[in-house]
Tab-separated table of C-alpha atoms and ligand atoms in Angstrom:
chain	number	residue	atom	x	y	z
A	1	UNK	CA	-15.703	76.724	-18.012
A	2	UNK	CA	-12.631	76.800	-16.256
A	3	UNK	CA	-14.715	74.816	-13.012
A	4	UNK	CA	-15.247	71.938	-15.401
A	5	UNK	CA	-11.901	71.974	-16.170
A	6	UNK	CA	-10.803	71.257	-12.641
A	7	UNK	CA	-13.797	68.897	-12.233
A	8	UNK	CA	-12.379	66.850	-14.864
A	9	UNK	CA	-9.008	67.026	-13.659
A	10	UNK	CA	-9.956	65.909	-10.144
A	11	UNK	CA	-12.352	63.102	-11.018
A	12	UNK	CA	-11.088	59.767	-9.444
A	13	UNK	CA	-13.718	57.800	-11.509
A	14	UNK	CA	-14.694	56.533	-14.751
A	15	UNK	CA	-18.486	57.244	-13.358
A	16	UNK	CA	-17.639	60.805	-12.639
A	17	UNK	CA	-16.438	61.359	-15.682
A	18	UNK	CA	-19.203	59.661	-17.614
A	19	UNK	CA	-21.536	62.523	-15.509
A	20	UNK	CA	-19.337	65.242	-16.485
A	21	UNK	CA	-19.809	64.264	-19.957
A	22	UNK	CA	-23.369	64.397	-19.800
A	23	UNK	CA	-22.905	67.986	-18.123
A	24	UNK	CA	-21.082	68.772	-21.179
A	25	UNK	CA	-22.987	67.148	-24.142
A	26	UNK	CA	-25.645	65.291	-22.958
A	27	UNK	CA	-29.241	66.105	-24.413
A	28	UNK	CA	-28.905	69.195	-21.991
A	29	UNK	CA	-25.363	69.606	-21.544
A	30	UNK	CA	-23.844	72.690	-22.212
A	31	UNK	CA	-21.874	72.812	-24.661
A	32	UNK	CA	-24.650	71.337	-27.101
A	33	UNK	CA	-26.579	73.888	-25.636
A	34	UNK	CA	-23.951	76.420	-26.667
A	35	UNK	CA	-24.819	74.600	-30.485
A	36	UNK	CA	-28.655	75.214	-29.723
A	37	UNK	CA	-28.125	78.905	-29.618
A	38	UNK	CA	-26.547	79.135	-32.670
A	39	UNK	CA	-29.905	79.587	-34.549
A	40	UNK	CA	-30.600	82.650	-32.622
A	41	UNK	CA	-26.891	84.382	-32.929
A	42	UNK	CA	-26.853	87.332	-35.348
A	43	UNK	CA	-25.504	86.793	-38.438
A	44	UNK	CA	-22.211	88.985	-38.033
A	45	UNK	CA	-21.530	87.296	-34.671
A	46	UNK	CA	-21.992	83.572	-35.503
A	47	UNK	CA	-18.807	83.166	-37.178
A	48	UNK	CA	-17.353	84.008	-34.354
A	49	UNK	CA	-19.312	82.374	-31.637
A	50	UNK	CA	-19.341	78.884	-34.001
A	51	UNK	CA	-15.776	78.901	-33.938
A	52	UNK	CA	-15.882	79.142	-30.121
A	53	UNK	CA	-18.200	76.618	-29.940
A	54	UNK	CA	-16.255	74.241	-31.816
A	55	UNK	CA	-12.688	75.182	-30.166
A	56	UNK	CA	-14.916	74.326	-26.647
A	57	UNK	CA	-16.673	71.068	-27.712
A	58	UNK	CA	-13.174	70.080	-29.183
A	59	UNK	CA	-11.010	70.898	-25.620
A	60	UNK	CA	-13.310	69.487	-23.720
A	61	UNK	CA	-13.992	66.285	-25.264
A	62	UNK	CA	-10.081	66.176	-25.514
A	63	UNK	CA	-10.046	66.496	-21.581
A	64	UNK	CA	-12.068	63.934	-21.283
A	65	UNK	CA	-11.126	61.111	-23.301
A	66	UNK	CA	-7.525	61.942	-21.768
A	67	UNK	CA	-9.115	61.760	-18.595
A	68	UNK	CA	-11.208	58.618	-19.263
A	69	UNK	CA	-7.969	56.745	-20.720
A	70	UNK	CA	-5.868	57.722	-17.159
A	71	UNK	CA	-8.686	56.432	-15.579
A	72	UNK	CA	-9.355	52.868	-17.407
A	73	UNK	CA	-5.467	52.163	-16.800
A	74	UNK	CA	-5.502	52.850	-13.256
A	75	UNK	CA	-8.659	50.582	-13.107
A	76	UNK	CA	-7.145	47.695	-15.167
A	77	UNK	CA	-3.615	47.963	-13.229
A	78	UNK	CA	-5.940	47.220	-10.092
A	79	UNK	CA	-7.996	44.820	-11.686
A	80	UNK	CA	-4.695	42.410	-12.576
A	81	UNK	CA	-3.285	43.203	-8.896
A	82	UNK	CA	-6.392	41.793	-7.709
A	83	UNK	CA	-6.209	38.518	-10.074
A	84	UNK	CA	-2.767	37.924	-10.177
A	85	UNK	CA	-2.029	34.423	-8.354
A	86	UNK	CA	1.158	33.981	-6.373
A	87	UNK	CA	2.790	30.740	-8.159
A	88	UNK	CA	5.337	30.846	-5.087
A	89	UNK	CA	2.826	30.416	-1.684
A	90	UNK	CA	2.435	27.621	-0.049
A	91	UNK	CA	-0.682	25.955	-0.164
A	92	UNK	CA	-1.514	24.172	2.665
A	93	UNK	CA	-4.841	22.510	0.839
A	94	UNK	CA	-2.601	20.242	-1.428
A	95	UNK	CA	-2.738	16.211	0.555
A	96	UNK	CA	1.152	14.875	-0.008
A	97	UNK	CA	1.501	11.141	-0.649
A	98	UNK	CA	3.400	8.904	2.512
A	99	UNK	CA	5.310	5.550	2.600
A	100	UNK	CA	2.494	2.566	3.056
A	101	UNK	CA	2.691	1.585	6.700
A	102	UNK	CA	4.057	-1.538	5.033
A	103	UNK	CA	7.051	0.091	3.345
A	104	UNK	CA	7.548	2.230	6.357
A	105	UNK	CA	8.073	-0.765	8.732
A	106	UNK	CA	10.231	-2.409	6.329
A	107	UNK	CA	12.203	0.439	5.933
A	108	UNK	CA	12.821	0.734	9.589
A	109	UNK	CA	13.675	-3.123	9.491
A	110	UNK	CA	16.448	-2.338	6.431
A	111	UNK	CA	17.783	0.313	8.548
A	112	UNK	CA	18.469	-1.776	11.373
A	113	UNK	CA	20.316	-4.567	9.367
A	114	UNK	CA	22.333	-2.224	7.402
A	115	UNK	CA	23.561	-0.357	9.965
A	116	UNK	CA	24.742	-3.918	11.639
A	117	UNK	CA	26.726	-4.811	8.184
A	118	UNK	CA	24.100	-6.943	6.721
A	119	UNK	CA	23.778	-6.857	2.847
A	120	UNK	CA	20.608	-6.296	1.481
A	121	UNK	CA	19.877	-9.589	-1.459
A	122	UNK	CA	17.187	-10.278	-3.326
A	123	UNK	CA	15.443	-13.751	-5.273
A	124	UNK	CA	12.700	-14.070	-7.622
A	125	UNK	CA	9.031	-14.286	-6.690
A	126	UNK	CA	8.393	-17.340	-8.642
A	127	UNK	CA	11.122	-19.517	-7.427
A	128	UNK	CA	11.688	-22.970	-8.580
A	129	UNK	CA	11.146	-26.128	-5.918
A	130	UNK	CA	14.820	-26.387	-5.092
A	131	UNK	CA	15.571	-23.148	-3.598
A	132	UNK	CA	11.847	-22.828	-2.284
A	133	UNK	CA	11.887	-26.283	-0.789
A	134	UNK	CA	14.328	-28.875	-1.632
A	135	UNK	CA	17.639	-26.897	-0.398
A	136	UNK	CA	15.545	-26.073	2.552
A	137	UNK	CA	15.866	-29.230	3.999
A	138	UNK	CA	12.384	-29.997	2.812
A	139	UNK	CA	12.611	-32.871	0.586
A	140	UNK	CA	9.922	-33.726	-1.846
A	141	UNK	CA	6.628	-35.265	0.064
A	142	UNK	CA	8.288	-34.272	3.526
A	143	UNK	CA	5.030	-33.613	5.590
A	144	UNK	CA	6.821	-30.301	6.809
A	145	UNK	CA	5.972	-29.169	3.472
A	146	UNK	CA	2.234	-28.827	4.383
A	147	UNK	CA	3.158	-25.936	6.763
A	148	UNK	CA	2.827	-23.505	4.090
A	149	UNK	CA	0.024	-23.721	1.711
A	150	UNK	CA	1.546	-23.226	-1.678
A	151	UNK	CA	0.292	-21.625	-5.194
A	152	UNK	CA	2.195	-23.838	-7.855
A	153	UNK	CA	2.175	-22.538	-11.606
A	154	UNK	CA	2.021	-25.574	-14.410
A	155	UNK	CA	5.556	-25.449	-14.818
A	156	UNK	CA	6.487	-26.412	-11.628
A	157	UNK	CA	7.540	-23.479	-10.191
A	158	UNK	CA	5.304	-21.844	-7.416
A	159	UNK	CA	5.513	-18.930	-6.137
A	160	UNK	CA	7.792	-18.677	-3.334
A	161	UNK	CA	6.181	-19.164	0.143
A	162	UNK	CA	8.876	-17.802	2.086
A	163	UNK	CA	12.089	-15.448	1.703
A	164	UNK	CA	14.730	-18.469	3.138
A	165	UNK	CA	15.331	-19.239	-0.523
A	166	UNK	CA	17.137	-16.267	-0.675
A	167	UNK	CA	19.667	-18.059	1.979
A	168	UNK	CA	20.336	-20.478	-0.675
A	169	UNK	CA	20.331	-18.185	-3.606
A	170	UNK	CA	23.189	-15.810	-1.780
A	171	UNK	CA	25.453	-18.860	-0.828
A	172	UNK	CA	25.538	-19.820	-4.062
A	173	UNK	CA	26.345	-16.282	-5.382
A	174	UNK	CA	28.815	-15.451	-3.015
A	175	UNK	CA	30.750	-19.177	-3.537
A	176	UNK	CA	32.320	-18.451	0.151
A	177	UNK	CA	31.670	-17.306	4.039
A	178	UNK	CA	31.557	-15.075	5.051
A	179	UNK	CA	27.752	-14.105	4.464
A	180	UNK	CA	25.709	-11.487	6.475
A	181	UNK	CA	22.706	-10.402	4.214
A	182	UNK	CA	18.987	-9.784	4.659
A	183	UNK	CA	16.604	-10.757	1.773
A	184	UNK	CA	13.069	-7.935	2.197
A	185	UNK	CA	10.180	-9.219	-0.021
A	186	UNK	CA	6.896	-10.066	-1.249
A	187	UNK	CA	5.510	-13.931	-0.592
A	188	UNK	CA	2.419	-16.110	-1.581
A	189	UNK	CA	0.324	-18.138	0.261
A	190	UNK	CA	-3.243	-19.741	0.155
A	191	UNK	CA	-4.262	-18.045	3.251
A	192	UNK	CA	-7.294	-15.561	4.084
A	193	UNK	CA	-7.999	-14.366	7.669
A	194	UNK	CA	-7.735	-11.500	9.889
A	195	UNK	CA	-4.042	-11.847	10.115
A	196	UNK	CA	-3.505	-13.470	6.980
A	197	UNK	CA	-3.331	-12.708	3.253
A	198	UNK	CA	-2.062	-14.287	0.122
A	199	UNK	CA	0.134	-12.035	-0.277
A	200	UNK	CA	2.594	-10.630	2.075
A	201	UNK	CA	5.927	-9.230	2.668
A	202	UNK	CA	8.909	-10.812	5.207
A	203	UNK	CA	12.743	-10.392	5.534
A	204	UNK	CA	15.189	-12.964	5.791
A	205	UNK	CA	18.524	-12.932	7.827
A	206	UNK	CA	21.153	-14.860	7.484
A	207	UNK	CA	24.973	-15.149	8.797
A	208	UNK	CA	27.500	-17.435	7.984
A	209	UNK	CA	31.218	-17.845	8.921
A	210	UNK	CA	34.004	-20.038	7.878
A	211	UNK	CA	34.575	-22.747	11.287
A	212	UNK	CA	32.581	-23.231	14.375
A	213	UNK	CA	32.561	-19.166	14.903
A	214	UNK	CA	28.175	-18.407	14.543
A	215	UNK	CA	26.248	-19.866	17.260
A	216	UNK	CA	22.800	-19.192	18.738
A	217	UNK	CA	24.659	-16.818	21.212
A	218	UNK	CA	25.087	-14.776	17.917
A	219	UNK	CA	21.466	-14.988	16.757
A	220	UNK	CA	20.140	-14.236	20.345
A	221	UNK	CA	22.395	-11.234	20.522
A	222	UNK	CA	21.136	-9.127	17.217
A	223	UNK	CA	17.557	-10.514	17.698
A	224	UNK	CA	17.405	-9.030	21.010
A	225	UNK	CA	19.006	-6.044	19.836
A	226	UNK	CA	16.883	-5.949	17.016
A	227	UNK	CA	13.870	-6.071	18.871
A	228	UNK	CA	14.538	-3.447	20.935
A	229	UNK	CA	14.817	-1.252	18.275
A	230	UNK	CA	11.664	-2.007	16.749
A	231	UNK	CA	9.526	-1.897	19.962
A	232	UNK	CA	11.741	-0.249	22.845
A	233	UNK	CA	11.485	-1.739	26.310
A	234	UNK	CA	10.637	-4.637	25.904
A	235	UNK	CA	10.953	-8.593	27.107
A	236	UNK	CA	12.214	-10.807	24.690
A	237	UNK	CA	12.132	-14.642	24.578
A	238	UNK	CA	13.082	-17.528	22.797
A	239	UNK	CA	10.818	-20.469	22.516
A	240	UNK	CA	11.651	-24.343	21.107
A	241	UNK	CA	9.938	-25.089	18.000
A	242	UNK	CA	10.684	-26.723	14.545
A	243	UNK	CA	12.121	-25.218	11.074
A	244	UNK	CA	13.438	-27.301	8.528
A	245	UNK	CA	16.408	-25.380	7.909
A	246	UNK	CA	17.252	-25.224	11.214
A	247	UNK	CA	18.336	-26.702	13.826
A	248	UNK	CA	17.755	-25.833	17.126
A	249	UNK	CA	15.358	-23.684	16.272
A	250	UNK	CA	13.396	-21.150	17.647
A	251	UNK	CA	10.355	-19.048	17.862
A	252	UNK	CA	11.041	-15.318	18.833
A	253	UNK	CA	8.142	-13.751	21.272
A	254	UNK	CA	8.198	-10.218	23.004
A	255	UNK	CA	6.182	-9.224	26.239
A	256	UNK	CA	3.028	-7.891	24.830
A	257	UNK	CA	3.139	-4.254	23.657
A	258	UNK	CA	-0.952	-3.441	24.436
A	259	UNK	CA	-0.857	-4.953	28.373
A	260	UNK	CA	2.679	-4.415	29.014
A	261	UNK	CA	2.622	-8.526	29.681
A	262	UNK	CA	-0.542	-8.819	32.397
A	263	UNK	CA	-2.743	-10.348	29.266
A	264	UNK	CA	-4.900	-8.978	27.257
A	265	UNK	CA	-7.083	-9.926	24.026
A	266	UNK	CA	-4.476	-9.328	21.527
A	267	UNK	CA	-2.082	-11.412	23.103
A	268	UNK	CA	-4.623	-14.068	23.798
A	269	UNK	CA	-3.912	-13.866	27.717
A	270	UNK	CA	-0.533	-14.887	27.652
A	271	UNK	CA	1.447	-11.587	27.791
A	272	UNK	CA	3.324	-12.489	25.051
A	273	UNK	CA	3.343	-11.991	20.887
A	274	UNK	CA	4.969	-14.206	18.868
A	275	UNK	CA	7.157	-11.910	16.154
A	276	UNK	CA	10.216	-14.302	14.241
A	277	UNK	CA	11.136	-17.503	13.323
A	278	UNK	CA	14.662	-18.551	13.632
A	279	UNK	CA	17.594	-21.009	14.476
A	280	UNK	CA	21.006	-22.080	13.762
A	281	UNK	CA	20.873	-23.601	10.163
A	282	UNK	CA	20.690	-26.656	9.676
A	283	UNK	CA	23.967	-28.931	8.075
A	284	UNK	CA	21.778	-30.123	5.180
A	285	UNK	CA	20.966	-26.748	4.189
A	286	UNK	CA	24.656	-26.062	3.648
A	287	UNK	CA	25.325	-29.545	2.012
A	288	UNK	CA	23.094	-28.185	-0.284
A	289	UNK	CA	25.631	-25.651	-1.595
A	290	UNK	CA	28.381	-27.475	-0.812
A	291	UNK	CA	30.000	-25.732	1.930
A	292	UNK	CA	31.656	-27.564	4.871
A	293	UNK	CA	33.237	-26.140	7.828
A	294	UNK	CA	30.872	-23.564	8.215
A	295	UNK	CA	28.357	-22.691	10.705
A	296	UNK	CA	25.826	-20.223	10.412
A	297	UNK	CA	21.627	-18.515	11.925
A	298	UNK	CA	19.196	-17.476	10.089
A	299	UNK	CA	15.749	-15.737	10.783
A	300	UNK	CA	12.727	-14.752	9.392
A	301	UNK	CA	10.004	-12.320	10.212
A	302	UNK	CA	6.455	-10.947	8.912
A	303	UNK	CA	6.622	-7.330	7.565
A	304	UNK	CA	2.707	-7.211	8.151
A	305	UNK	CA	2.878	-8.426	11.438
A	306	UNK	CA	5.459	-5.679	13.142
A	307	UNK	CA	3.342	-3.011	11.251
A	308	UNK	CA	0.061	-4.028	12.646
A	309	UNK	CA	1.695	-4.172	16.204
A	310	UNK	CA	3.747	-0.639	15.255
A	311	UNK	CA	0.365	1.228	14.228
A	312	UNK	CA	-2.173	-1.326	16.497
A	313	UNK	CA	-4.196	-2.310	13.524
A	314	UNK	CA	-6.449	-5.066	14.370
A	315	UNK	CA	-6.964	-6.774	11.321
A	316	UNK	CA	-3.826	-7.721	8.928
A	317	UNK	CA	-6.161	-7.196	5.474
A	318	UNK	CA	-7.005	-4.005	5.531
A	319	UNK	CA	-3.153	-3.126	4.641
A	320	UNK	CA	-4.036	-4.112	1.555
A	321	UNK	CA	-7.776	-2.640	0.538
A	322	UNK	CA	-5.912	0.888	0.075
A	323	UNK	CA	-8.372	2.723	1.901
A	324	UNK	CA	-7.200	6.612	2.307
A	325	UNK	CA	-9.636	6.880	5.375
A	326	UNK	CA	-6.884	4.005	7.530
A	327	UNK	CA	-3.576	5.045	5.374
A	328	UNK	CA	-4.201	8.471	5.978
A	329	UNK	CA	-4.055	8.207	9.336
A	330	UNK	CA	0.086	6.702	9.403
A	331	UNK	CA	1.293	9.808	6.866
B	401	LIG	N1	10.860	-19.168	6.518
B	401	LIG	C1	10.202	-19.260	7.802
B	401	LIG	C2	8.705	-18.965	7.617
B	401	LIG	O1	8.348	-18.444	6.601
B	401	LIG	C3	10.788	-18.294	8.795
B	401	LIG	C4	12.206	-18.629	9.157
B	401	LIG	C5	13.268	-18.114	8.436
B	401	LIG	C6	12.495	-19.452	10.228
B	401	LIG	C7	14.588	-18.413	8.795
B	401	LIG	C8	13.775	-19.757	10.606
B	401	LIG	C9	14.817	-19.231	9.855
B	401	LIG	O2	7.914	-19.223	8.490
C-alpha cells in the first residue's frame, strides 16, 4: 500500500493516474478485490477487516482525486499558455495603405512652393465662364477657347478646364499685390488617351507685385529651381508658345529623364519632355480685377504628367483604374 501511495504522488499524468485507478478499483483492482474477500472473512474478523477496507478505498480514492485535480490545473495552465495570443507583436502579414502616386507627387510639388512662400488657394470645380474663361483673356467665341475641350452643365457653368481661374479668384480675394499662391486641384476635360483622362489634377502658380518688379527673369528663376527639385540634374528650357493669359509665354521642357537627352521613344526623339505651361500674365487678365501698376507670372503644370515621369508609367490611365497590382508597387 504504501508503493501506491508514492506512485500516486509521483505521477506526472492524468493517464497515469487513470491506470493507477484501475490498479486500485478496476474490475481487478485491489482494493475491490479486498471487497471480494469479504464473503470469505470469518464472522468475528469482518468487522474489522470491512472497516479497513473502507478506511483504504476511502484514502485512496481521496489521493487520487487530489492528485487528478493537481494534475487537470497544471494541464489547463499549459493549455491557455499555449493559446494565449500576444495583442502587442508585430505582425508583419498586415498590407498598410500609401499616398496614390498622384497625391504623392503633388505633395512633393506643395512642398516645394511652400517652402518658397507661396500660399496654397483653392476654387471650385464647377466654375462659372468668367473666371474659367472670360477673365482669362478668353473672350466668348475666341477660337483659343477650342484648346480645351470643355464639359458644360445646363446652367452655364462647366466644369473648370484648368486651375488659372484660381489666379483670378485669389486677386479678387486678396483686393491687393502682393500675391504668391499656388492653386493644387482636380480638372475636367473631354479627353481619353494614353496620356489623357477626363479627369485630372494640375497646380497653378502665380506671383504678383505692386510696379514693374515680376518679370520672366523671376518665373525662369523658381521654374528652374523648381525643376530641379522634382527631377535632379537636369536641362531645362524655355520654348515660345501661346497662352491667353499670358504674354510672352512659354512652354517649359526638361532634357529627357529615360535617354539622358540622346532620344528615345518616350521623348519622341527629341531629347526633350515638355512639363509646364507658363508666362508673364497678360494686362487684360489684370484689367479684369482691376488692378493697375502691377506686373506679375504665372504657371501651370500636370500632376499626372510629373508622376508618370517620377514612377516611369507608360500610360497616364491606369492612375486611375485603382489596380493594387501597379499602386502597390509606389507604397
Ligand atoms: N492653364 C494652362 C493649361 O491648362 C496652363 C498655364 C497656366 C499656362 C498658367 C500658363 C500660365 O494648359
Amino acid at each position: 500500500m504504501q508503493e501506491i501511495k508514492a506512485k500516486i504522488e509521483a505521477a506526472t499524468s492524468l493517464d497515469e493516474i487513470e491506470k493507477i485507478r484501475l490498479e486500485l478499483f478496476g474490475k481487478k483492482g485491489v482494493i475491490t478485490e479486498l471487497f471480494a474477500q469479504l464473503k470469505s472473512v470469518s464472522a468475528e474478523q469482518k468487522k474489522e477487516f470491512a472497516k479497513e477496507a473502507n478506511q483504504k478505498r476511502d484514502i485512496f480514492s481521496e489521493l487520487i482525486g487530489a492528485k487528478k485535480s493537481a494534475l487537470e490545473a497544471i494541464a489547463q495552465k499549459e493549455a491557455m499558455k499555449k493559446e494565449a495570443i500576444d495583442v502587442t507583436l508585430f505582425n508583419e502579414n498586415v498590407a498598410s495603405g500609401a499616398l496614390h502616386p498622384v497625391m504623392e507627387t503633388m505633395d512633393k510639388i506643395i512642398d516645394y512652393f511652400v517652402s518658397q512662400n507661396f500660399s496654397v488657394e483653392s476654387g471650385p470645380l464647377i466654375e462659372d465662364d468668367f473666371h474659367n474663361f472670360e477673365a482669362l483673356n478668353l473672350p466668348k467665341y475666341h477660337p483659343a477657347r477650342d484648346m480645351q475641350d470643355t464639359f458644360y452643365l445646363n446652367s452655364g457653368e462647366l466644369l473648370r478646364t484648368h486651375t488659372s481661374g484660381v489666379q483670378i479668384r485669389t486677386m479678387e480675394k486678396f483686393k491687393t499685390p502682393p500675391v504668391r499662391m499656388i492653386a493644387p486641384g482636380a480638372v475636367f476635360r473631354r479627353d481619353m488617351d494614353l496620356t489623357h483622362t477626363p479627369m485630372f489634377h494640375q497646380v497653378e502658380g502665380l506671383v504678383v507685385e505692386k510696379g514693374a518688379n515680376v518679370s520672366f527673369a523671376n518665373l525662369k528663376y523658381i521654374l528652374e529651381d523648381f525643376l530641379h527639385y522634382m527631377f535632379g540634374d537636369v536641362k531645362v528650357r524655355f520654348r515660345p508658345s501661346f497662352f491667353p493669359f499670358t504674354e510672352p509665354s512659354t512652354e517649359v521642357d526638361i532634357s529627357c529623364i529615360f535617354c539622358g537627352g540622346s532620344g528615345c521613344r518616350v521623348c519622341k526623339q527629341t531629347g526633350w519632355l515638355e512639363v509646364l505651361g507658363s508666362g508673364v500674365v497678360d494686362p487684360n487678365v489684370f484689367k479684369a480685377v482691376k488692378w493697375s501698376d502691377v506686373s506679375g507670372y504665372a504657371f501651370g503644370l500636370g500632376v499626372e504628367r510629373f508622376a508618370m515621369l517620377l514612377h516611369r508609367i507608360p500610360d497616364l490611365r491606369s492612375l486611375f483604374e485603382g489596380d493594387i497590382r501597379l499602386l502597390e508597387q509606389f507604397k
